[in-house]
Amino acid sequence: MNKILKFDQAGLIPAIVQDLHTGRVLMLAYMNEESLNKTLASGETWFYSRSRQELWHKGASSGHTQTVKRIDYDCDGDALLVYVEQKGGACHTGATGCFYRTLTGEAVAVGQQFLPELEQIIAERKFNRPPGSYVSKLLNGGLDRILKKVAEEAGEVIIAAKNADREELIYECGDLLFHLLVLLAAQEVSLGEVIAELKRRHRPAAAERDDDYHEG
């Protein structure tokens, strides 16, 4: 491994951590040879803290561990790209990932990246609980309040579909997706974990049937 990878003068190499299922960059940390070996041996991420000058196991205290699925290195061998299945939020603020602020003031949230962006915003609201925030109000109201809203929005989706009202169906599905994301945040479940479950069910044999996507 020493012949492949180039550690810097301090014996460190940057490790970019990416969600295997959403493709979202979660965090940047550093590894030394020992933490990399622990990562490879345990199947979960270990890093080296430059401030504390010690190894640390991601999620050891929070429970937000990262299961390593693949590790790539760049063309120069001086940086790692670590693909993980993330449990809970990767950022110490509670957000899904650390890169939830923009230097330009203009968020990039288009296509399939929008739901992860929205998940980040909800996680930030959960951590900071800003007054006047609808997400804060829902979370402060407890699980029953969130579940009530999910049930209400599911009912609205059914009514819109029964009425064959296309525009209303789109609107109500948006409400339902939003409240589902709030519920996931409240329960410490990441969007990536849900996507992983859908991928698990999508076996080749399911190509011509849909029964792998529900129970019973």
PDB file of C-alpha atoms in Angstrom:
ATOM      1  CA  MET A   1       0.000   0.000   0.000  1.00  0.00           C
ATOM      2  CA  ASN A   2       2.867   2.394   0.738  1.00  0.00           C
ATOM      3  CA  LYS A   3       4.012   1.976  -2.856  1.00  0.00           C
ATOM      4  CA  ILE A   4       0.576   2.945  -4.185  1.00  0.00           C
ATOM      5  CA  LEU A   5      -0.476   5.794  -1.900  1.00  0.00           C
ATOM      6  CA  LYS A   6       1.388   9.010  -1.157  1.00  0.00           C
ATOM      7  CA  PHE A   7       0.952  10.269   2.398  1.00  0.00           C
ATOM      8  CA  ASP A   8       2.049  13.854   3.081  1.00  0.00           C
ATOM      9  CA  GLN A   9       4.905  14.911   5.367  1.00  0.00           C
ATOM     10  CA  ALA A  10       2.648  14.498   8.387  1.00  0.00           C
ATOM     11  CA  GLY A  11       1.797  10.958   7.276  1.00  0.00           C
ATOM     12  CA  LEU A  12      -1.739  11.892   6.228  1.00  0.00           C
ATOM     13  CA  ILE A  13      -3.877  11.514   3.125  1.00  0.00           C
ATOM     14  CA  PRO A  14      -7.203  13.337   2.497  1.00  0.00           C
ATOM     15  CA  ALA A  15     -10.267  11.095   2.314  1.00  0.00           C
ATOM     16  CA  ILE A  16     -13.402  12.333   0.567  1.00  0.00           C
ATOM     17  CA  VAL A  17     -16.440  10.425   1.808  1.00  0.00           C
ATOM     18  CA  GLN A  18     -19.351   9.973  -0.602  1.00  0.00           C
ATOM     19  CA  ASP A  19     -22.780   8.387  -0.112  1.00  0.00           C
ATOM     20  CA  LEU A  20     -22.869   5.238  -2.231  1.00  0.00           C
ATOM     21  CA  HIS A  21     -26.561   5.548  -3.025  1.00  0.00           C
ATOM     22  CA  THR A  22     -27.219   9.277  -3.455  1.00  0.00           C
ATOM     23  CA  GLY A  23     -23.784  10.218  -4.811  1.00  0.00           C
ATOM     24  CA  ARG A  24     -23.647  13.106  -2.341  1.00  0.00           C
ATOM     25  CA  VAL A  25     -20.266  14.163  -0.941  1.00  0.00           C
ATOM     26  CA  LEU A  26     -20.672  13.821   2.813  1.00  0.00           C
ATOM     27  CA  MET A  27     -17.413  15.018   4.325  1.00  0.00           C
ATOM     28  CA  LEU A  28     -13.668  15.463   4.008  1.00  0.00           C
ATOM     29  CA  ALA A  29     -11.357  14.012   6.636  1.00  0.00           C
ATOM     30  CA  TYR A  30      -7.816  12.666   6.876  1.00  0.00           C
ATOM     31  CA  MET A  31      -6.404   9.207   7.323  1.00  0.00           C
ATOM     32  CA  ASN A  32      -2.974   7.990   8.294  1.00  0.00           C
ATOM     33  CA  GLU A  33      -1.769   4.484   7.529  1.00  0.00           C
ATOM     34  CA  GLU A  34      -3.070   3.117  10.826  1.00  0.00           C
ATOM     35  CA  SER A  35      -6.577   4.563  10.433  1.00  0.00           C
ATOM     36  CA  LEU A  36      -6.718   3.338   6.839  1.00  0.00           C
ATOM     37  CA  ASN A  37      -5.761  -0.150   7.976  1.00  0.00           C
ATOM     38  CA  LYS A  38      -8.459  -0.029  10.674  1.00  0.00           C
ATOM     39  CA  THR A  39     -10.970   1.106   8.048  1.00  0.00           C
ATOM     40  CA  LEU A  40     -10.061  -1.801   5.780  1.00  0.00           C
ATOM     41  CA  ALA A  41     -10.132  -4.315   8.635  1.00  0.00           C
ATOM     42  CA  SER A  42     -13.369  -3.159  10.295  1.00  0.00           C
ATOM     43  CA  GLY A  43     -15.401  -2.129   7.231  1.00  0.00           C
ATOM     44  CA  GLU A  44     -16.230   1.205   8.907  1.00  0.00           C
ATOM     45  CA  THR A  45     -14.444   4.536   8.550  1.00  0.00           C
ATOM     46  CA  TRP A  46     -11.602   5.506  10.869  1.00  0.00           C
ATOM     47  CA  PHE A  47      -9.817   8.845  10.546  1.00  0.00           C
ATOM     48  CA  TYR A  48      -6.975  10.779  12.113  1.00  0.00           C
ATOM     49  CA  SER A  49      -7.808  13.981  13.970  1.00  0.00           C
ATOM     50  CA  ARG A  50      -5.236  16.678  13.239  1.00  0.00           C
ATOM     51  CA  SER A  51      -6.436  18.792  16.178  1.00  0.00           C
ATOM     52  CA  ARG A  52      -6.495  15.999  18.778  1.00  0.00           C
ATOM     53  CA  GLN A  53      -3.688  14.050  17.118  1.00  0.00           C
ATOM     54  CA  GLU A  54      -5.431  10.732  17.584  1.00  0.00           C
ATOM     55  CA  LEU A  55      -7.462   8.164  15.670  1.00  0.00           C
ATOM     56  CA  TRP A  56     -11.235   8.423  15.718  1.00  0.00           C
ATOM     57  CA  HIS A  57     -13.955   6.013  14.667  1.00  0.00           C
ATOM     58  CA  LYS A  58     -16.723   7.819  12.796  1.00  0.00           C
ATOM     59  CA  GLY A  59     -20.015   7.423  14.668  1.00  0.00           C
ATOM     60  CA  ALA A  60     -18.489   5.865  17.790  1.00  0.00           C
ATOM     61  CA  SER A  61     -20.392   8.274  20.059  1.00  0.00           C
ATOM     62  CA  SER A  62     -23.283   9.367  17.824  1.00  0.00           C
ATOM     63  CA  GLY A  63     -24.062   5.997  16.266  1.00  0.00           C
ATOM     64  CA  HIS A  64     -23.865   7.626  12.808  1.00  0.00           C
ATOM     65  CA  THR A  65     -21.419   5.102  11.426  1.00  0.00           C
ATOM     66  CA  GLN A  66     -20.247   4.718   7.833  1.00  0.00           C
ATOM     67  CA  THR A  67     -20.116   1.248   6.287  1.00  0.00           C
ATOM     68  CA  VAL A  68     -17.383   1.230   3.664  1.00  0.00           C
ATOM     69  CA  LYS A  69     -18.320  -0.282   0.319  1.00  0.00           C
ATOM     70  CA  ARG A  70     -15.406   0.820  -1.841  1.00  0.00           C
ATOM     71  CA  ILE A  71     -12.255   2.934  -1.679  1.00  0.00           C
ATOM     72  CA  ASP A  72     -10.718   4.531  -4.783  1.00  0.00           C
ATOM     73  CA  TYR A  73      -7.541   6.580  -5.025  1.00  0.00           C
ATOM     74  CA  ASP A  74      -6.771   9.360  -7.504  1.00  0.00           C
ATOM     75  CA  CYS A  75      -4.297   9.377 -10.392  1.00  0.00           C
ATOM     76  CA  ASP A  76      -1.479  10.724  -8.198  1.00  0.00           C
ATOM     77  CA  GLY A  77      -2.211   8.378  -5.313  1.00  0.00           C
ATOM     78  CA  ASP A  78      -2.452  11.271  -2.860  1.00  0.00           C
ATOM     79  CA  ALA A  79      -6.214  11.366  -2.178  1.00  0.00           C
ATOM     80  CA  LEU A  80      -8.886   8.778  -1.364  1.00  0.00           C
ATOM     81  CA  LEU A  81     -12.535   8.566  -2.378  1.00  0.00           C
ATOM     82  CA  VAL A  82     -14.473   6.462   0.126  1.00  0.00           C
ATOM     83  CA  TYR A  83     -17.933   5.201  -0.842  1.00  0.00           C
ATOM     84  CA  VAL A  84     -20.090   4.459   2.197  1.00  0.00           C
ATOM     85  CA  GLU A  85     -23.548   3.600   3.384  1.00  0.00           C
ATOM     86  CA  GLN A  86     -24.233   6.368   5.872  1.00  0.00           C
ATOM     87  CA  LYS A  87     -26.271   5.767   9.006  1.00  0.00           C
ATOM     88  CA  GLY A  88     -27.847   9.025  10.177  1.00  0.00           C
ATOM     89  CA  GLY A  89     -26.098  12.325   9.509  1.00  0.00           C
ATOM     90  CA  ALA A  90     -22.428  12.553   8.607  1.00  0.00           C
ATOM     91  CA  CYS A  91     -21.925  16.105   9.860  1.00  0.00           C
ATOM     92  CA  HIS A  92     -21.456  16.963  13.554  1.00  0.00           C
ATOM     93  CA  THR A  93     -24.246  19.547  13.130  1.00  0.00           C
ATOM     94  CA  GLY A  94     -26.724  16.757  12.427  1.00  0.00           C
ATOM     95  CA  ALA A  95     -26.870  17.508   8.702  1.00  0.00           C
ATOM     96  CA  THR A  96     -26.634  14.661   6.218  1.00  0.00           C
ATOM     97  CA  GLY A  97     -23.303  15.973   4.959  1.00  0.00           C
ATOM     98  CA  CYS A  98     -20.856  18.737   5.791  1.00  0.00           C
ATOM     99  CA  PHE A  99     -21.215  20.620   2.493  1.00  0.00           C
ATOM    100  CA  TYR A 100     -24.589  22.285   3.056  1.00  0.00           C
ATOM    101  CA  ARG A 101     -23.489  25.927   2.653  1.00  0.00           C
ATOM    102  CA  THR A 102     -22.534  27.702  -0.547  1.00  0.00           C
ATOM    103  CA  LEU A 103     -19.810  30.283  -1.072  1.00  0.00           C
ATOM    104  CA  THR A 104     -21.552  31.781  -4.096  1.00  0.00           C
ATOM    105  CA  GLY A 105     -24.912  32.175  -2.380  1.00  0.00           C
ATOM    106  CA  GLU A 106     -26.605  30.139  -5.075  1.00  0.00           C
ATOM    107  CA  ALA A 107     -27.579  26.571  -4.223  1.00  0.00           C
ATOM    108  CA  VAL A 108     -27.201  23.814  -6.780  1.00  0.00           C
ATOM    109  CA  ALA A 109     -30.283  21.690  -6.257  1.00  0.00           C
ATOM    110  CA  VAL A 110     -31.530  20.269  -9.518  1.00  0.00           C
ATOM    111  CA  GLY A 111     -32.702  16.888 -10.769  1.00  0.00           C
ATOM    112  CA  GLN A 112     -31.955  13.942  -8.518  1.00  0.00           C
ATOM    113  CA  GLN A 113     -29.825  16.134  -6.250  1.00  0.00           C
ATOM    114  CA  PHE A 114     -32.829  18.112  -5.014  1.00  0.00           C
ATOM    115  CA  LEU A 115     -34.098  15.613  -2.437  1.00  0.00           C
ATOM    116  CA  PRO A 116     -30.649  15.292  -0.812  1.00  0.00           C
ATOM    117  CA  GLU A 117     -30.467  19.122  -0.760  1.00  0.00           C
ATOM    118  CA  LEU A 118     -33.881  19.286   0.919  1.00  0.00           C
ATOM    119  CA  GLU A 119     -32.806  16.594   3.366  1.00  0.00           C
ATOM    120  CA  GLN A 120     -29.802  18.761   4.272  1.00  0.00           C
ATOM    121  CA  ILE A 121     -32.011  21.789   4.929  1.00  0.00           C
ATOM    122  CA  ILE A 122     -34.353  19.773   7.157  1.00  0.00           C
ATOM    123  CA  ALA A 123     -31.379  18.350   9.090  1.00  0.00           C
ATOM    124  CA  GLU A 124     -30.010  21.860   9.633  1.00  0.00           C
ATOM    125  CA  ARG A 125     -33.404  23.047  10.889  1.00  0.00           C
ATOM    126  CA  LYS A 126     -33.545  20.039  13.200  1.00  0.00           C
ATOM    127  CA  PHE A 127     -30.149  20.896  14.685  1.00  0.00           C
ATOM    128  CA  ASN A 128     -30.626  24.672  15.030  1.00  0.00           C
ATOM    129  CA  ARG A 129     -34.427  24.848  15.569  1.00  0.00           C
ATOM    130  CA  PRO A 130     -34.715  28.424  14.255  1.00  0.00           C
ATOM    131  CA  PRO A 131     -37.851  30.209  15.513  1.00  0.00           C
ATOM    132  CA  GLY A 132     -40.530  30.593  12.883  1.00  0.00           C
ATOM    133  CA  SER A 133     -39.354  27.552  10.937  1.00  0.00           C
ATOM    134  CA  TYR A 134     -42.115  25.129   9.930  1.00  0.00           C
ATOM    135  CA  VAL A 135     -39.716  22.192  10.312  1.00  0.00           C
ATOM    136  CA  SER A 136     -38.855  23.359  13.843  1.00  0.00           C
ATOM    137  CA  LYS A 137     -42.551  23.593  14.649  1.00  0.00           C
ATOM    138  CA  LEU A 138     -43.177  20.053  13.432  1.00  0.00           C
ATOM    139  CA  LEU A 139     -40.192  18.594  15.301  1.00  0.00           C
ATOM    140  CA  ASN A 140     -40.996  20.489  18.482  1.00  0.00           C
ATOM    141  CA  GLY A 141     -44.506  19.053  18.289  1.00  0.00           C
ATOM    142  CA  GLY A 142     -43.148  15.533  18.582  1.00  0.00           C
ATOM    143  CA  LEU A 143     -43.575  12.339  16.599  1.00  0.00           C
ATOM    144  CA  ASP A 144     -47.379  12.229  16.813  1.00  0.00           C
ATOM    145  CA  ARG A 145     -47.678  15.624  15.149  1.00  0.00           C
ATOM    146  CA  ILE A 146     -45.366  14.581  12.315  1.00  0.00           C
ATOM    147  CA  LEU A 147     -47.209  11.293  11.820  1.00  0.00           C
ATOM    148  CA  LYS A 148     -50.524  13.141  11.718  1.00  0.00           C
ATOM    149  CA  LYS A 149     -49.224  15.385   8.935  1.00  0.00           C
ATOM    150  CA  VAL A 150     -47.893  12.407   6.953  1.00  0.00           C
ATOM    151  CA  ALA A 151     -51.298  10.714   7.243  1.00  0.00           C
ATOM    152  CA  GLU A 152     -53.104  13.912   6.216  1.00  0.00           C
ATOM    153  CA  GLU A 153     -50.899  14.425   3.170  1.00  0.00           C
ATOM    154  CA  ALA A 154     -51.263  10.777   2.136  1.00  0.00           C
ATOM    155  CA  GLY A 155     -55.023  11.247   2.289  1.00  0.00           C
ATOM    156  CA  GLU A 156     -54.776  14.375   0.130  1.00  0.00           C
ATOM    157  CA  VAL A 157     -52.755  12.424  -2.443  1.00  0.00           C
ATOM    158  CA  ILE A 158     -55.471   9.758  -2.572  1.00  0.00           C
ATOM    159  CA  ILE A 159     -58.233  12.354  -3.035  1.00  0.00           C
ATOM    160  CA  ALA A 160     -56.328  14.144  -5.810  1.00  0.00           C
ATOM    161  CA  ALA A 161     -55.734  10.847  -7.603  1.00  0.00           C
ATOM    162  CA  LYS A 162     -59.395   9.793  -7.250  1.00  0.00           C
ATOM    163  CA  ASN A 163     -60.460  13.170  -8.676  1.00  0.00           C
ATOM    164  CA  ALA A 164     -58.017  12.736 -11.596  1.00  0.00           C
ATOM    165  CA  ASP A 165     -56.679  16.212 -10.796  1.00  0.00           C
ATOM    166  CA  ARG A 166     -53.157  16.114 -12.200  1.00  0.00           C
ATOM    167  CA  GLU A 167     -51.965  19.470 -10.872  1.00  0.00           C
ATOM    168  CA  GLU A 168     -53.376  18.822  -7.426  1.00  0.00           C
ATOM    169  CA  LEU A 169     -51.786  15.358  -7.394  1.00  0.00           C
ATOM    170  CA  ILE A 170     -48.357  16.857  -8.138  1.00  0.00           C
ATOM    171  CA  TYR A 171     -48.837  19.462  -5.405  1.00  0.00           C
ATOM    172  CA  GLU A 172     -49.984  16.970  -2.773  1.00  0.00           C
ATOM    173  CA  CYS A 173     -47.217  14.478  -3.627  1.00  0.00           C
ATOM    174  CA  GLY A 174     -44.750  17.295  -2.988  1.00  0.00           C
ATOM    175  CA  ASP A 175     -46.291  17.864   0.438  1.00  0.00           C
ATOM    176  CA  LEU A 176     -46.171  14.150   1.209  1.00  0.00           C
ATOM    177  CA  LEU A 177     -42.523  13.794   0.176  1.00  0.00           C
ATOM    178  CA  PHE A 178     -41.579  16.805   2.292  1.00  0.00           C
ATOM    179  CA  HIS A 179     -43.278  15.478   5.408  1.00  0.00           C
ATOM    180  CA  LEU A 180     -41.804  12.031   4.850  1.00  0.00           C
ATOM    181  CA  LEU A 181     -38.340  13.629   4.857  1.00  0.00           C
ATOM    182  CA  VAL A 182     -39.163  15.374   8.137  1.00  0.00           C
ATOM    183  CA  LEU A 183     -40.277  12.027   9.572  1.00  0.00           C
ATOM    184  CA  LEU A 184     -37.029  10.382   8.441  1.00  0.00           C
ATOM    185  CA  ALA A 185     -35.009  13.171  10.076  1.00  0.00           C
ATOM    186  CA  ALA A 186     -36.961  12.790  13.322  1.00  0.00           C
ATOM    187  CA  GLN A 187     -36.272   9.050  13.321  1.00  0.00           C
ATOM    188  CA  GLU A 188     -32.546   9.405  12.446  1.00  0.00           C
ATOM    189  CA  VAL A 189     -33.006   7.606   9.115  1.00  0.00           C
ATOM    190  CA  SER A 190     -31.193   8.949   6.053  1.00  0.00           C
ATOM    191  CA  LEU A 191     -32.560   9.175   2.536  1.00  0.00           C
ATOM    192  CA  GLY A 192     -29.606   7.055   1.439  1.00  0.00           C
ATOM    193  CA  GLU A 193     -30.798   4.208   3.674  1.00  0.00           C
ATOM    194  CA  VAL A 194     -34.229   4.278   2.025  1.00  0.00           C
ATOM    195  CA  ILE A 195     -32.676   4.322  -1.441  1.00  0.00           C
ATOM    196  CA  ALA A 196     -30.459   1.404  -0.419  1.00  0.00           C
ATOM    197  CA  GLU A 197     -33.554  -0.575   0.582  1.00  0.00           C
ATOM    198  CA  LEU A 198     -35.184   0.110  -2.785  1.00  0.00           C
ATOM    199  CA  LYS A 199     -32.010  -0.965  -4.552  1.00  0.00           C
ATOM    200  CA  ARG A 200     -31.907  -4.126  -2.470  1.00  0.00           C
ATOM    201  CA  ARG A 201     -35.398  -5.030  -3.660  1.00  0.00           C
ATOM    202  CA  HIS A 202     -34.604  -4.273  -7.289  1.00  0.00           C
ATOM    203  CA  ARG A 203     -33.197  -7.645  -8.237  1.00  0.00           C
ATOM    204  CA  PRO A 204     -32.921  -8.774 -11.892  1.00  0.00           C
ATOM    205  CA  ALA A 205     -35.844 -11.122 -11.354  1.00  0.00           C
ATOM    206  CA  ALA A 206     -38.004  -8.126 -10.457  1.00  0.00           C
ATOM    207  CA  ALA A 207     -37.629  -6.578 -13.888  1.00  0.00           C
ATOM    208  CA  GLU A 208     -40.937  -8.023 -15.085  1.00  0.00           C
ATOM    209  CA  ARG A 209     -42.877  -7.791 -11.829  1.00  0.00           C
ATOM    210  CA  ASP A 210     -43.326  -5.279  -9.023  1.00  0.00           C
ATOM    211  CA  ASP A 211     -43.973  -7.576  -6.047  1.00  0.00           C
ATOM    212  CA  ASP A 212     -40.501  -7.014  -4.593  1.00  0.00           C
ATOM    213  CA  TYR A 213     -41.488  -3.442  -3.743  1.00  0.00           C
ATOM    214  CA  HIS A 214     -44.085  -4.200  -1.102  1.00  0.00           C
ATOM    215  CA  GLU A 215     -44.800  -6.649   1.703  1.00  0.00           C
ATOM    216  CA  GLY A 216     -47.456  -9.343   1.479  1.00  0.00           C
TER     217      GLY A 216
END
